[in-house]
CSV table of C-alpha atoms in Angstrom, one decimal:
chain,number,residue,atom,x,y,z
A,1,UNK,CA,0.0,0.0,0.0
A,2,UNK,CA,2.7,2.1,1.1
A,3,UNK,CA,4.8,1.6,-2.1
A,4,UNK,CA,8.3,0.7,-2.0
A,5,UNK,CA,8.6,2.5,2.1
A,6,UNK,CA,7.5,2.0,5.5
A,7,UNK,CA,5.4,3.9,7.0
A,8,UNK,CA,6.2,5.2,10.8
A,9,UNK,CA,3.9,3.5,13.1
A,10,UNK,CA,1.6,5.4,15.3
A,11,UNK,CA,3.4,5.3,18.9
A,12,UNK,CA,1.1,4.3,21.7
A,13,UNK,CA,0.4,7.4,24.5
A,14,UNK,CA,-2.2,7.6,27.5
A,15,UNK,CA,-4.2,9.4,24.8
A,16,UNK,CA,-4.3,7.1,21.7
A,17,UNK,CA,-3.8,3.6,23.9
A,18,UNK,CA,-7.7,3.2,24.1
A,19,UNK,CA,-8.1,3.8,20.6
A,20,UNK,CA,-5.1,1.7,19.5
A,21,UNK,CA,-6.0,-1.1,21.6
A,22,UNK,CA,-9.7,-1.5,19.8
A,23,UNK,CA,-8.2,-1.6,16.4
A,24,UNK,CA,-5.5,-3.8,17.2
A,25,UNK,CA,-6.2,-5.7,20.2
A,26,UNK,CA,-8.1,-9.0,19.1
A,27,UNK,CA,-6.9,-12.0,17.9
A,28,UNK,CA,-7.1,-10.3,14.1
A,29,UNK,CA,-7.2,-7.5,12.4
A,30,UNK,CA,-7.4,-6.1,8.9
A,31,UNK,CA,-3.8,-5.1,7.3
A,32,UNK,CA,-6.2,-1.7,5.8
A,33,UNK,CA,-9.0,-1.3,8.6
A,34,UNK,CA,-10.6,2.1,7.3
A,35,UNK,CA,-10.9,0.8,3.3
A,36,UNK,CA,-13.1,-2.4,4.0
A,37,UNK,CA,-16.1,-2.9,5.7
A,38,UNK,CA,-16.1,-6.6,6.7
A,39,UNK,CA,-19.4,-7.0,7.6
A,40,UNK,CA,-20.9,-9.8,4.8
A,41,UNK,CA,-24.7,-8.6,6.4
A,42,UNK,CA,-23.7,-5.1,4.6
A,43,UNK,CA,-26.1,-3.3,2.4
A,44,UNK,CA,-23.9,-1.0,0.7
A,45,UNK,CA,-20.3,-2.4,-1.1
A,46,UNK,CA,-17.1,-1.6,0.4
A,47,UNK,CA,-15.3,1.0,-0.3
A,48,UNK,CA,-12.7,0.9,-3.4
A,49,UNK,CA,-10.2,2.8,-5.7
A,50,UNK,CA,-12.3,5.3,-7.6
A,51,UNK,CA,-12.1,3.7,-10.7
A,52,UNK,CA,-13.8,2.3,-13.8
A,53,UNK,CA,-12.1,-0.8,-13.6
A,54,UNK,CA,-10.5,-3.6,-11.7
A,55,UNK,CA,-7.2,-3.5,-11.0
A,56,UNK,CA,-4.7,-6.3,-9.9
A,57,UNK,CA,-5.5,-7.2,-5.9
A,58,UNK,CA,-8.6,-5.1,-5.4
A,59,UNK,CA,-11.4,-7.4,-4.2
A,60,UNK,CA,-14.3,-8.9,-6.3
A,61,UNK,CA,-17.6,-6.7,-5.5
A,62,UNK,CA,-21.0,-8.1,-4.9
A,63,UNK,CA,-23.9,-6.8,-4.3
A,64,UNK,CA,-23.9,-6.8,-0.5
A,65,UNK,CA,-20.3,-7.0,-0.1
A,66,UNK,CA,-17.4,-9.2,-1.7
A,67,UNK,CA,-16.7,-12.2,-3.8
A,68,UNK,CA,-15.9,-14.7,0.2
A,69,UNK,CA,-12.7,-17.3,-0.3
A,70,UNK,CA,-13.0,-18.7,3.3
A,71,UNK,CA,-9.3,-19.6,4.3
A,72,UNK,CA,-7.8,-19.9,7.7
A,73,UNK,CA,-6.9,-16.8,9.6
A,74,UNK,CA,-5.0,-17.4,13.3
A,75,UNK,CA,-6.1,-21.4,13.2
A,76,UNK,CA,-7.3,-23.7,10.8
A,77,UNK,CA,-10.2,-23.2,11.0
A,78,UNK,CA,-12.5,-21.0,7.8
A,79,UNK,CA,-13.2,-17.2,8.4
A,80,UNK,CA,-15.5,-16.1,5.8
A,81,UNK,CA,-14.2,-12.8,5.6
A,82,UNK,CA,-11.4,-13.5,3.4
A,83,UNK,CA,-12.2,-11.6,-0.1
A,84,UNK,CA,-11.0,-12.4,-3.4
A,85,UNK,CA,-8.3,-10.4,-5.2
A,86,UNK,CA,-8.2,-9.5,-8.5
A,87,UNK,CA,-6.1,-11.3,-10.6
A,88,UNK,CA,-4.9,-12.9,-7.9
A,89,UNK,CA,-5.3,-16.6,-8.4
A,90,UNK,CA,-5.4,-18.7,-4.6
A,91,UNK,CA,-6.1,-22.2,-3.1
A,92,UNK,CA,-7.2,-22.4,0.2
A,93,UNK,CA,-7.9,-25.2,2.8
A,94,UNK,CA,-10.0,-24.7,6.3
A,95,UNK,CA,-11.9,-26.8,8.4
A,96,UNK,CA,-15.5,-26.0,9.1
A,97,UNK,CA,-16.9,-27.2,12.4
A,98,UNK,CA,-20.6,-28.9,11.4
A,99,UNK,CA,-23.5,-30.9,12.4
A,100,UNK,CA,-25.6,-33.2,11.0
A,101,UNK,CA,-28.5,-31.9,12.9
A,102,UNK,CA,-28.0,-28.3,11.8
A,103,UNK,CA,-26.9,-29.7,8.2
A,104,UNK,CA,-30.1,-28.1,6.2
A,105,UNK,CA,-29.0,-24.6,8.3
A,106,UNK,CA,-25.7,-23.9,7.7
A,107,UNK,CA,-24.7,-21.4,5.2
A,108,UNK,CA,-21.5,-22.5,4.4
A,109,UNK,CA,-22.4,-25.9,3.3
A,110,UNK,CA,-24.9,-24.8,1.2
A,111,UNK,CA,-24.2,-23.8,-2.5
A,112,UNK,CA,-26.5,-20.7,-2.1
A,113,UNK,CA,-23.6,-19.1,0.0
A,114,UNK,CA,-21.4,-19.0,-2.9
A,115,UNK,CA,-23.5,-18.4,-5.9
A,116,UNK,CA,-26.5,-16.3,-4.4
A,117,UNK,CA,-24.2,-12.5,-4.7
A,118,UNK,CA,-24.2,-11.2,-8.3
A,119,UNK,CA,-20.5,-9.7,-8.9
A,120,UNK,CA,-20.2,-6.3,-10.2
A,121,UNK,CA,-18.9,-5.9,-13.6
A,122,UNK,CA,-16.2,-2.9,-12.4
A,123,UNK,CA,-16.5,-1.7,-8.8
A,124,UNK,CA,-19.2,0.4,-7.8
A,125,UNK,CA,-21.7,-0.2,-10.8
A,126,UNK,CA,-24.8,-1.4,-11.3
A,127,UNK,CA,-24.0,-3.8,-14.3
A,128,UNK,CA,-24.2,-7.4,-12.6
A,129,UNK,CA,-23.0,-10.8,-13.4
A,130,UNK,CA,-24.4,-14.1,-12.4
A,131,UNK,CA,-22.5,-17.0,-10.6
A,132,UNK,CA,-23.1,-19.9,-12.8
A,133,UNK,CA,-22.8,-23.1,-12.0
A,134,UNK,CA,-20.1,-25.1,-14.1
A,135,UNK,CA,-19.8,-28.6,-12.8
A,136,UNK,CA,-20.8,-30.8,-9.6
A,137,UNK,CA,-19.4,-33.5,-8.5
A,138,UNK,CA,-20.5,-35.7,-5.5
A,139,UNK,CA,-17.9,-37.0,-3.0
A,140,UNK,CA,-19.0,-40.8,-1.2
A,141,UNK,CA,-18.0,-41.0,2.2
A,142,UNK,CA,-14.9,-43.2,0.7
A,143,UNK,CA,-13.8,-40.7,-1.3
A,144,UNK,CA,-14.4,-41.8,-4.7
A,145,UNK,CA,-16.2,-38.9,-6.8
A,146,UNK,CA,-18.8,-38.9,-9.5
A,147,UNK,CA,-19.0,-36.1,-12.0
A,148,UNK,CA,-23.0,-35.3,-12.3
A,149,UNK,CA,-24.3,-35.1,-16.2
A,150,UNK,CA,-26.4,-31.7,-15.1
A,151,UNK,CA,-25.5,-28.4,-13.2
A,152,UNK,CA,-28.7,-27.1,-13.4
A,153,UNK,CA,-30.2,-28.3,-10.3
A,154,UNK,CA,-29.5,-26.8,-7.4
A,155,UNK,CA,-28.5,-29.6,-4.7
A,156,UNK,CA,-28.8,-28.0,-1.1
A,157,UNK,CA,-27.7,-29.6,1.8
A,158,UNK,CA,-30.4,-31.9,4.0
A,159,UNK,CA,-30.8,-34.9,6.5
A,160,UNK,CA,-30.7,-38.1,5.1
A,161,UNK,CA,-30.6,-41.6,7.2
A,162,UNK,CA,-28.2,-39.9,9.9
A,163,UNK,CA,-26.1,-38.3,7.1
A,164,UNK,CA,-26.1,-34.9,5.6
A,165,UNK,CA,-26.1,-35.2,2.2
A,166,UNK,CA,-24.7,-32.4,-0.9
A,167,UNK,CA,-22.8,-30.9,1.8
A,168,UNK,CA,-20.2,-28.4,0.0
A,169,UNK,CA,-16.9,-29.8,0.5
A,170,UNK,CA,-15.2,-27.3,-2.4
A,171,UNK,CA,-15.4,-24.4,-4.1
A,172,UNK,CA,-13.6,-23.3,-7.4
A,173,UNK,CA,-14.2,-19.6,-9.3
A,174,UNK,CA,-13.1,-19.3,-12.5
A,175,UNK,CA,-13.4,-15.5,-13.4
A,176,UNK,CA,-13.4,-14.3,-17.2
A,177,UNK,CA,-12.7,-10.6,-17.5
A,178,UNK,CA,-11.4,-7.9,-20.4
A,179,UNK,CA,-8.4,-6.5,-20.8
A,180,UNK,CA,-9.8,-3.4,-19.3
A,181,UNK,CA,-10.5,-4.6,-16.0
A,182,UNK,CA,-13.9,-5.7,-16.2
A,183,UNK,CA,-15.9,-8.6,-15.2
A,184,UNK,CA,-17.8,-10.5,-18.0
A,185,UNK,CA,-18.5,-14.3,-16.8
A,186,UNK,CA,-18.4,-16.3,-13.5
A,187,UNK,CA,-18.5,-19.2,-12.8
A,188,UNK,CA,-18.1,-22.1,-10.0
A,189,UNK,CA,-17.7,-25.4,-9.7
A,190,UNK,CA,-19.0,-27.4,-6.4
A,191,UNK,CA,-17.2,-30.8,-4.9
A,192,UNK,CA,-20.3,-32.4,-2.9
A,193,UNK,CA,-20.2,-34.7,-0.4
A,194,UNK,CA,-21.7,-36.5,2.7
A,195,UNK,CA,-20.9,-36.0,6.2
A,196,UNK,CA,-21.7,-38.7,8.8
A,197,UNK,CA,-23.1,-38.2,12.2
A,198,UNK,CA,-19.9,-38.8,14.0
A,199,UNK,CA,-18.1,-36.2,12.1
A,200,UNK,CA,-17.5,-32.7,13.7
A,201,UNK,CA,-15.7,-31.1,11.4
A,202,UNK,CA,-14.6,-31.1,7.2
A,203,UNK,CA,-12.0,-30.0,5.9
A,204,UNK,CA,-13.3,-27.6,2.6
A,205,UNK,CA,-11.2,-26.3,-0.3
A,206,UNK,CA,-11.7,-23.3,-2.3
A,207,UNK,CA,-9.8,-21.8,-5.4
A,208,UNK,CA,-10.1,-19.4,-8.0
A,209,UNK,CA,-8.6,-18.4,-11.1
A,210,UNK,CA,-8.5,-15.2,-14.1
A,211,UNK,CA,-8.5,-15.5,-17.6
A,212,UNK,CA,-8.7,-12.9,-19.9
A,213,UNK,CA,-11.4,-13.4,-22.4
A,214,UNK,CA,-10.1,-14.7,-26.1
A,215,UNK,CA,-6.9,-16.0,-24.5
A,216,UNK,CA,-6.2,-19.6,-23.4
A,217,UNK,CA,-4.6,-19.9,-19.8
A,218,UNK,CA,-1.1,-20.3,-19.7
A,219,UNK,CA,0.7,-22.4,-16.4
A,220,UNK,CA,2.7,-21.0,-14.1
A,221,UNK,CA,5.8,-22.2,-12.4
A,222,UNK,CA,5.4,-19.4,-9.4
A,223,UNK,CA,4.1,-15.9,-8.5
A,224,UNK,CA,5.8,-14.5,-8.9
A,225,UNK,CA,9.5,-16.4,-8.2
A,226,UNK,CA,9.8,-19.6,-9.7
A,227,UNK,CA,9.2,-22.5,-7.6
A,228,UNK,CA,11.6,-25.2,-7.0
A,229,UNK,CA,10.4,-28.3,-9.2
A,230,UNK,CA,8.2,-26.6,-11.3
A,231,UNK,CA,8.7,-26.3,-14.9
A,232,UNK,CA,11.1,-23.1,-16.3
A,233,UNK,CA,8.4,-21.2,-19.0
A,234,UNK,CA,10.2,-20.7,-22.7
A,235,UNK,CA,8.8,-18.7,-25.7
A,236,UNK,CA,9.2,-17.4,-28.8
A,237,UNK,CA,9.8,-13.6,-29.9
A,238,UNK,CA,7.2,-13.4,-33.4
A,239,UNK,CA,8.9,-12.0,-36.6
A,240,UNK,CA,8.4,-8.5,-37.4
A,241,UNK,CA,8.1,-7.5,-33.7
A,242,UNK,CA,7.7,-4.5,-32.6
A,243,UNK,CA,5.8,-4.0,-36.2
A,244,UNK,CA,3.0,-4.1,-36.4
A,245,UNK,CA,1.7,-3.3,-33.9
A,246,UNK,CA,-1.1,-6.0,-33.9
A,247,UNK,CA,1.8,-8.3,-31.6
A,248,UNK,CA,2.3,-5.9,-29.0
A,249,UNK,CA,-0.3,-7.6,-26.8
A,250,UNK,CA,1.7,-11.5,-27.7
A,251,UNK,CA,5.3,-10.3,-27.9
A,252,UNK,CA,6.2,-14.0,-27.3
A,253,UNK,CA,4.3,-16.6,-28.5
A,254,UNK,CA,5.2,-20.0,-26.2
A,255,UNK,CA,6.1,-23.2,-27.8
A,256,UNK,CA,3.4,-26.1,-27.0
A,257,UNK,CA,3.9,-26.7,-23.5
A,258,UNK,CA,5.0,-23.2,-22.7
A,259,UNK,CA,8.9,-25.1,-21.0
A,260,UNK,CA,12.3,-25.6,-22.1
A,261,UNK,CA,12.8,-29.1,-22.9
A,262,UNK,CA,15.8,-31.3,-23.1
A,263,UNK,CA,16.3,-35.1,-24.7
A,264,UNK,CA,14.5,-37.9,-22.3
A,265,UNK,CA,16.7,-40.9,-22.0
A,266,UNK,CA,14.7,-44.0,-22.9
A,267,UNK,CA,15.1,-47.7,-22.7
A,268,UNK,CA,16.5,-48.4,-25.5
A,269,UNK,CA,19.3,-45.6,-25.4
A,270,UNK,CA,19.1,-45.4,-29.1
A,271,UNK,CA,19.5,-41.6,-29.8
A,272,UNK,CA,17.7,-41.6,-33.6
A,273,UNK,CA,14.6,-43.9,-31.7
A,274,UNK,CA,15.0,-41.0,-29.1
A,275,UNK,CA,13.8,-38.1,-31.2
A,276,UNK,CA,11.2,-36.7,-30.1
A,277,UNK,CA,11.3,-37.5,-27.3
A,278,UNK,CA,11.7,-34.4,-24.6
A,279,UNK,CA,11.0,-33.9,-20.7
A,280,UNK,CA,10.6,-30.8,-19.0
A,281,UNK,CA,13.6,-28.9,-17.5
A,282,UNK,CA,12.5,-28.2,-13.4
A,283,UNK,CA,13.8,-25.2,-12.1
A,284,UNK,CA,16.4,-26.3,-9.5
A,285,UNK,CA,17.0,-29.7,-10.6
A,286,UNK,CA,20.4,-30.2,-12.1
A,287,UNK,CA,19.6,-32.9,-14.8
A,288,UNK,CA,21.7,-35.0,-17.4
A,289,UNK,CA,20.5,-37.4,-20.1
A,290,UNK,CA,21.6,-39.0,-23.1
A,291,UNK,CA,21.7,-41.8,-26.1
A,292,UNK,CA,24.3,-44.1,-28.0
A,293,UNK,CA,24.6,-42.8,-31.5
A,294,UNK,CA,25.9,-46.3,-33.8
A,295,UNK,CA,27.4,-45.0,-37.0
A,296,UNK,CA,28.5,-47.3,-39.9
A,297,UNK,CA,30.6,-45.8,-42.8
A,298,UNK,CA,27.0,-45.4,-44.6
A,299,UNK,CA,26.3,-42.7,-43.3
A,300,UNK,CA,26.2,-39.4,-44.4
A,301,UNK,CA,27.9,-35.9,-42.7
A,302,UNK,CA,25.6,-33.4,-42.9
A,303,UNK,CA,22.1,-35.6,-42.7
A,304,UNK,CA,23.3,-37.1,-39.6
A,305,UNK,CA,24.6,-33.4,-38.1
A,306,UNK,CA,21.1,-32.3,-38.3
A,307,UNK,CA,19.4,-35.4,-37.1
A,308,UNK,CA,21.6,-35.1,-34.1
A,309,UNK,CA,21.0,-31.6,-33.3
A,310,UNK,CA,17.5,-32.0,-33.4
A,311,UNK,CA,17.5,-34.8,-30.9
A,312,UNK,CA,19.5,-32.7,-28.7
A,313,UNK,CA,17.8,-29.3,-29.1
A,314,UNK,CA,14.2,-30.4,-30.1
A,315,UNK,CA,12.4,-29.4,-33.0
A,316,UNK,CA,11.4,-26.2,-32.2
A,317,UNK,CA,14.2,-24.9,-29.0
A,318,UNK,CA,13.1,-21.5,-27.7
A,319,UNK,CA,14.2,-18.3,-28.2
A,320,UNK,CA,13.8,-16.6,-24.4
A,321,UNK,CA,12.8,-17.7,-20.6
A,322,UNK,CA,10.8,-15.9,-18.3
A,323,UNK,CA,12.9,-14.6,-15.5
A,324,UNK,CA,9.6,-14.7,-13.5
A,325,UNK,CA,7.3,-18.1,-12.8
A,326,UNK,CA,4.4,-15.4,-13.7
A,327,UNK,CA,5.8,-13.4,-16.2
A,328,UNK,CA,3.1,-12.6,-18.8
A,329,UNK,CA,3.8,-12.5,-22.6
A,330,UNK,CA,3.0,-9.2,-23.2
A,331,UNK,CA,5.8,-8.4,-20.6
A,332,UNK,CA,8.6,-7.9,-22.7
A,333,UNK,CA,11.3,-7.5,-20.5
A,334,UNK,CA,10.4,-10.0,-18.1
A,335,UNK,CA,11.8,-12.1,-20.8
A,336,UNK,CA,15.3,-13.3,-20.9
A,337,UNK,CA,17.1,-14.4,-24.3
A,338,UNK,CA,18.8,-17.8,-24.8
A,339,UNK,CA,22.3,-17.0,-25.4
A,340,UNK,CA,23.8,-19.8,-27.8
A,341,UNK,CA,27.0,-20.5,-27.9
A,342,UNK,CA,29.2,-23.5,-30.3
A,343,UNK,CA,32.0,-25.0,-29.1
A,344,UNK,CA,34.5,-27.5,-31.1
A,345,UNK,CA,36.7,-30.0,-29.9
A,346,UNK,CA,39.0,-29.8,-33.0
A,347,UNK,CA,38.8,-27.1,-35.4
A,348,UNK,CA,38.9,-28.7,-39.0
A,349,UNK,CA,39.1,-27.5,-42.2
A,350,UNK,CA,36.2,-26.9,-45.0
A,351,UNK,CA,37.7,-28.5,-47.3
A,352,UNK,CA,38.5,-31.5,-45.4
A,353,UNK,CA,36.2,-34.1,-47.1
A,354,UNK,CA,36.8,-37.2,-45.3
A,355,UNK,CA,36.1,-36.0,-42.0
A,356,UNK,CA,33.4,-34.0,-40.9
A,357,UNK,CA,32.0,-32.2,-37.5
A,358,UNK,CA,28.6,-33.5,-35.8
A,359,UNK,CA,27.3,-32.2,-32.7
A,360,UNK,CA,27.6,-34.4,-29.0
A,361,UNK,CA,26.2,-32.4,-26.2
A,362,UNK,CA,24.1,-29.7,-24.9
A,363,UNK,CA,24.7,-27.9,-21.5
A,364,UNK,CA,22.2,-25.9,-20.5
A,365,UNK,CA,23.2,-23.5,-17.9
A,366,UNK,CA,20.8,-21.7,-15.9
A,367,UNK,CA,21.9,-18.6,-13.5
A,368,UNK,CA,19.2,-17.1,-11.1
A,369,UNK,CA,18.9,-14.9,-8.0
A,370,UNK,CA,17.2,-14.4,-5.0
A,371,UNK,CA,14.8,-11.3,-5.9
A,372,UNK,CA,13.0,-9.0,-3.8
A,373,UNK,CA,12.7,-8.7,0.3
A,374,UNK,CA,15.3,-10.9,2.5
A,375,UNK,CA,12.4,-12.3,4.7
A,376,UNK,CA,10.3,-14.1,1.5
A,377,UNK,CA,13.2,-14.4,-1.3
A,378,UNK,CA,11.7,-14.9,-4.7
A,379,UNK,CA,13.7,-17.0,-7.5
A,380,UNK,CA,14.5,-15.2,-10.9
A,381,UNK,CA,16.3,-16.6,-13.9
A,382,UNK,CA,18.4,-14.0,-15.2
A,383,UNK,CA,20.5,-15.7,-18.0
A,384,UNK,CA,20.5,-18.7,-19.8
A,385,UNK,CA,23.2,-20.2,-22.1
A,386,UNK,CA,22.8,-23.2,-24.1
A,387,UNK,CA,26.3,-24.8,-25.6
A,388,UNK,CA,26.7,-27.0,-27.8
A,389,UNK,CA,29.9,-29.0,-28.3
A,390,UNK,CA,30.7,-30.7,-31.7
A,391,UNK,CA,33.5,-33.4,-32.4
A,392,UNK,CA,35.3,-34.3,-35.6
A,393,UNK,CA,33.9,-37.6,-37.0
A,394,UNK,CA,36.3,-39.2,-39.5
A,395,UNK,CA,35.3,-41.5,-42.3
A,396,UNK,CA,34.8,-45.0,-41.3
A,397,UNK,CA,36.1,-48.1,-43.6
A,398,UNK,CA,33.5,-50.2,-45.1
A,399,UNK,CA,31.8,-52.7,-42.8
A,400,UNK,CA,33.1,-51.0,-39.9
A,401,UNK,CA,30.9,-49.3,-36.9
A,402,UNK,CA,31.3,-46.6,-34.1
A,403,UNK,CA,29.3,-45.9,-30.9
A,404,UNK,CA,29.4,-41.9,-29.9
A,405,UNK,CA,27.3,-41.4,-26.5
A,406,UNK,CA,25.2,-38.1,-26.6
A,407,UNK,CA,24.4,-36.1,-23.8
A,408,UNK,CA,22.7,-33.1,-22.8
A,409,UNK,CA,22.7,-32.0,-19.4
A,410,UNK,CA,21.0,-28.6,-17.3
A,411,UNK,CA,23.0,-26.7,-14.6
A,412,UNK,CA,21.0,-24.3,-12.0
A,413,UNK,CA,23.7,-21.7,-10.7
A,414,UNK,CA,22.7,-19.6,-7.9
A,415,UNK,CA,24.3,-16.2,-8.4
A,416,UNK,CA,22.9,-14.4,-5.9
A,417,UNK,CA,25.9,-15.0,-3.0
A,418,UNK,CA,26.5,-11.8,-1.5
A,419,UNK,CA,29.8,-9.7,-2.6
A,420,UNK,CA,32.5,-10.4,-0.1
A,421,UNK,CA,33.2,-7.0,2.0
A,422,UNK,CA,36.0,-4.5,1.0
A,423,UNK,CA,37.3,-4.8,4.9
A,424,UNK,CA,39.1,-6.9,6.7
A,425,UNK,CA,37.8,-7.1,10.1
A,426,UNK,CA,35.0,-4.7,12.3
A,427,UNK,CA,36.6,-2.3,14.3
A,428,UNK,CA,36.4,-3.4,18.1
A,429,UNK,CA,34.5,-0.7,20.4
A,430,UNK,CA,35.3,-2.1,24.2
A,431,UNK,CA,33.2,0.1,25.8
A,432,UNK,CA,29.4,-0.8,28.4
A,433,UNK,CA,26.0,0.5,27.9
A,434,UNK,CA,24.6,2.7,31.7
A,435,UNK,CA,22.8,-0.4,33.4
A,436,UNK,CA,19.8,2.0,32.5
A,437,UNK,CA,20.5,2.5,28.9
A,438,UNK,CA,17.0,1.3,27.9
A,439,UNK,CA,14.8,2.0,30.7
A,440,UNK,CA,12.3,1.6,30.8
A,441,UNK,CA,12.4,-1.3,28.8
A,442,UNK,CA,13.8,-4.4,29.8
């Protein structure tokens, strides 16, 4: 809120304790207590920016009050007075304290509760938009889950043979707005289940999700540092970019999965049945793989140098990385290119027609840094290099063969160590603080 400072807290005196004690005193409070009202049984919205539009972390309007993602607070247990962000995708777990006997008469196991607040289109209007249902599926007390044909009956929550039945064990928004900020579909899907009479409690799960209208949702691998395990994003940069304009808003179209990719090792280690063949690079995990090449004196050069480099680099090897697990393809620089480099082991001659130069490796190093504040480090890629290291093959004799092992390999380099100091050693001050130094605190 405060931008990129702190602001000075308000000290406590005999004339502001009172009043500092009621806003911060219980067991929670808000982190922006005069911008929100709280209250869910509120007639008029809360507050907001005075704007025409939605912008990233404001919460979702309703008509009485916000778009509720109940998530633990102190405990684990749900407080419905969690709202939803903007654009800000979340997964929440609680537990939810419940009886059977009051089944039919709790709000929060009832579908109503989620889908019975229209959402404003942009905050403060009068343009609303439905909660629709997209999908139910019924939980057994075993936890196998059936997928109902039809949404369009409402299942509430009721007694049935000691058990309460289409109890809401999860809740997931998916949110379709414009690039403008503005709200255009909503929609929810409902895990049902049954609780028995011994139960006290369930344990519910709620998510939601953004996607901009006319685009396709693209997976992320953190938000916004990468996350360790998770796949490292890749792209492409169109041709003709920056011109015309018409690619500004998909400066860099990803390739099918959206990851960089290097050769999976298979069974048979034969590198031309390996083609094709690709797995994900993780970001963190310091991976090798690799085939057996046999060559007989049929071959040709230059065939065989591109077969190889296309089983080492994929058919299609991107161009940049995102340097964030959220970085969005209309953010240019959150892109960083793929530096290529070609080294050879023996530097031949063009003219040399008996011998020729095929490629047998691909290191992929990856250098990152801890970004942002010391307490909650975020991981960003910052530059990528890709060698790749090429041999001399010489001309076999007839009837004779060769096995050449290919690798390829991916290195994560933490480059974020601190500089060491331009001192030797901290002065020494031998000196003692007044026993009273900070009365009256102890």
């Amino acid at each position: 809120k405060q931008a990129l400072y702190l602001k000075s807290p308000e000290i406590p005196t005999a004339e502001n304790f009172d009043q500092l004690l009621d806003k911060f005193g219980g067991a929670t409070f808000s982190a922006e207590p005069d911008s929100w009202n709280l209250d869910t049984d509120a007639q008029n919205p809360p507050e907001a920016n005075e704007t025409s539009r939605y912008e990233y972390g404001v919460p979702v309007q309703t008509e009485d009050a916000f778009l509720r993602l109940p998530s633990p607070v102190v405990s684990s247990w749900c407080s419905d007075a969690n709202p939803a962000g903007f654009l800000v995708n979340q997964a929440t777990k609680c537990i939810r304290s419940v009886s059977v006997e009051k089944c039919d008469s709790t709000q929060a196991l009832s579908m109503l509760f989620y889908i019975n607040s229209s959402i404003l289109a942009v905050p403060k209007s009068s343009q609303m938009v439905n909660i629709t249902v997209q999908s139910i599926a019924v939980q057994s007390l075993n936890g196998m889950r059936t997928l109902l044909s039809s949404s369009d009956v409402l299942r509430l929550p009721m007694v049935l043979d000691e058990l309460c039945i289409n109890a809401v064990l999860g809740v997931n928004y998916h949110i379709t707005h414009t690039d403008t900020g503005e709200i255009i579909e909503a929609a929810a899907a409902f895990v049902l289940g049954a609780i028995s009479k011994e139960t006290l409690s369930i344990e519910q799960s709620f998510k939601i999700s953004f996607t901009q209208e006319n685009t396709k949702p693209v997976p992320l691998s953190g938000n916004p540092g990468y996350v360790v395990g998770l796949p490292v994003r890749a792209g492409f940069q169109p041709q003709g970019y920056p011109f015309p304009a018409a690619f500004l808003l998909a400066s860099l179209l990803c390739n099918k999965h959206s990851q960089l990719t290097i050769l999976h090792s298979t069974s048979t280690q034969d590198c031309l049945a390996a083609q094709g063949a690709r797995a994900p690079v993780l970001f963190g995990y310091n991976m090798i793989s690799g085939c057996k090449l046999l060559i007989t004196a049929a071959m040709k050069c230059q065939p065989l140098a591109q077969t190889l480099l296309d089983v080492l680099k994929g058919q299609s090897f991107p161009e940049y990385v995102a340097s964030f697990g959220n970085s969005q393809a209309q953010d240019v620089l959150d892109w960083v290119p793929i530096t290529q480099l070609h080294i050879s082991e023996q530097m031949i001659s063009h003219t040399l027609q008996s011998s020729c130069q095929i490629p047998v490796s691909l290191g992929i190093e990856v250098k990152w840094t801890k970004y942002g504040s010391l307490v909650n480090p975020q991981a960003r890629i910052v530059n990528v290099t890709a060698t790749i290291t090429t041999t001399t093959l010489k001309q076999l004799p007839s009837g004779r063969e060769r096995i050449i092992p290919i690798t390829s390999s991916v290195v994560f380099t933490d480059i974020s160590s601190p500089a060491e100091p331009s001192y030797k050693a901290w002065p020494t001050i031998n000196i003692k603080l007044p026993f009273d130094f900070f009365y009256p605190f102890v």
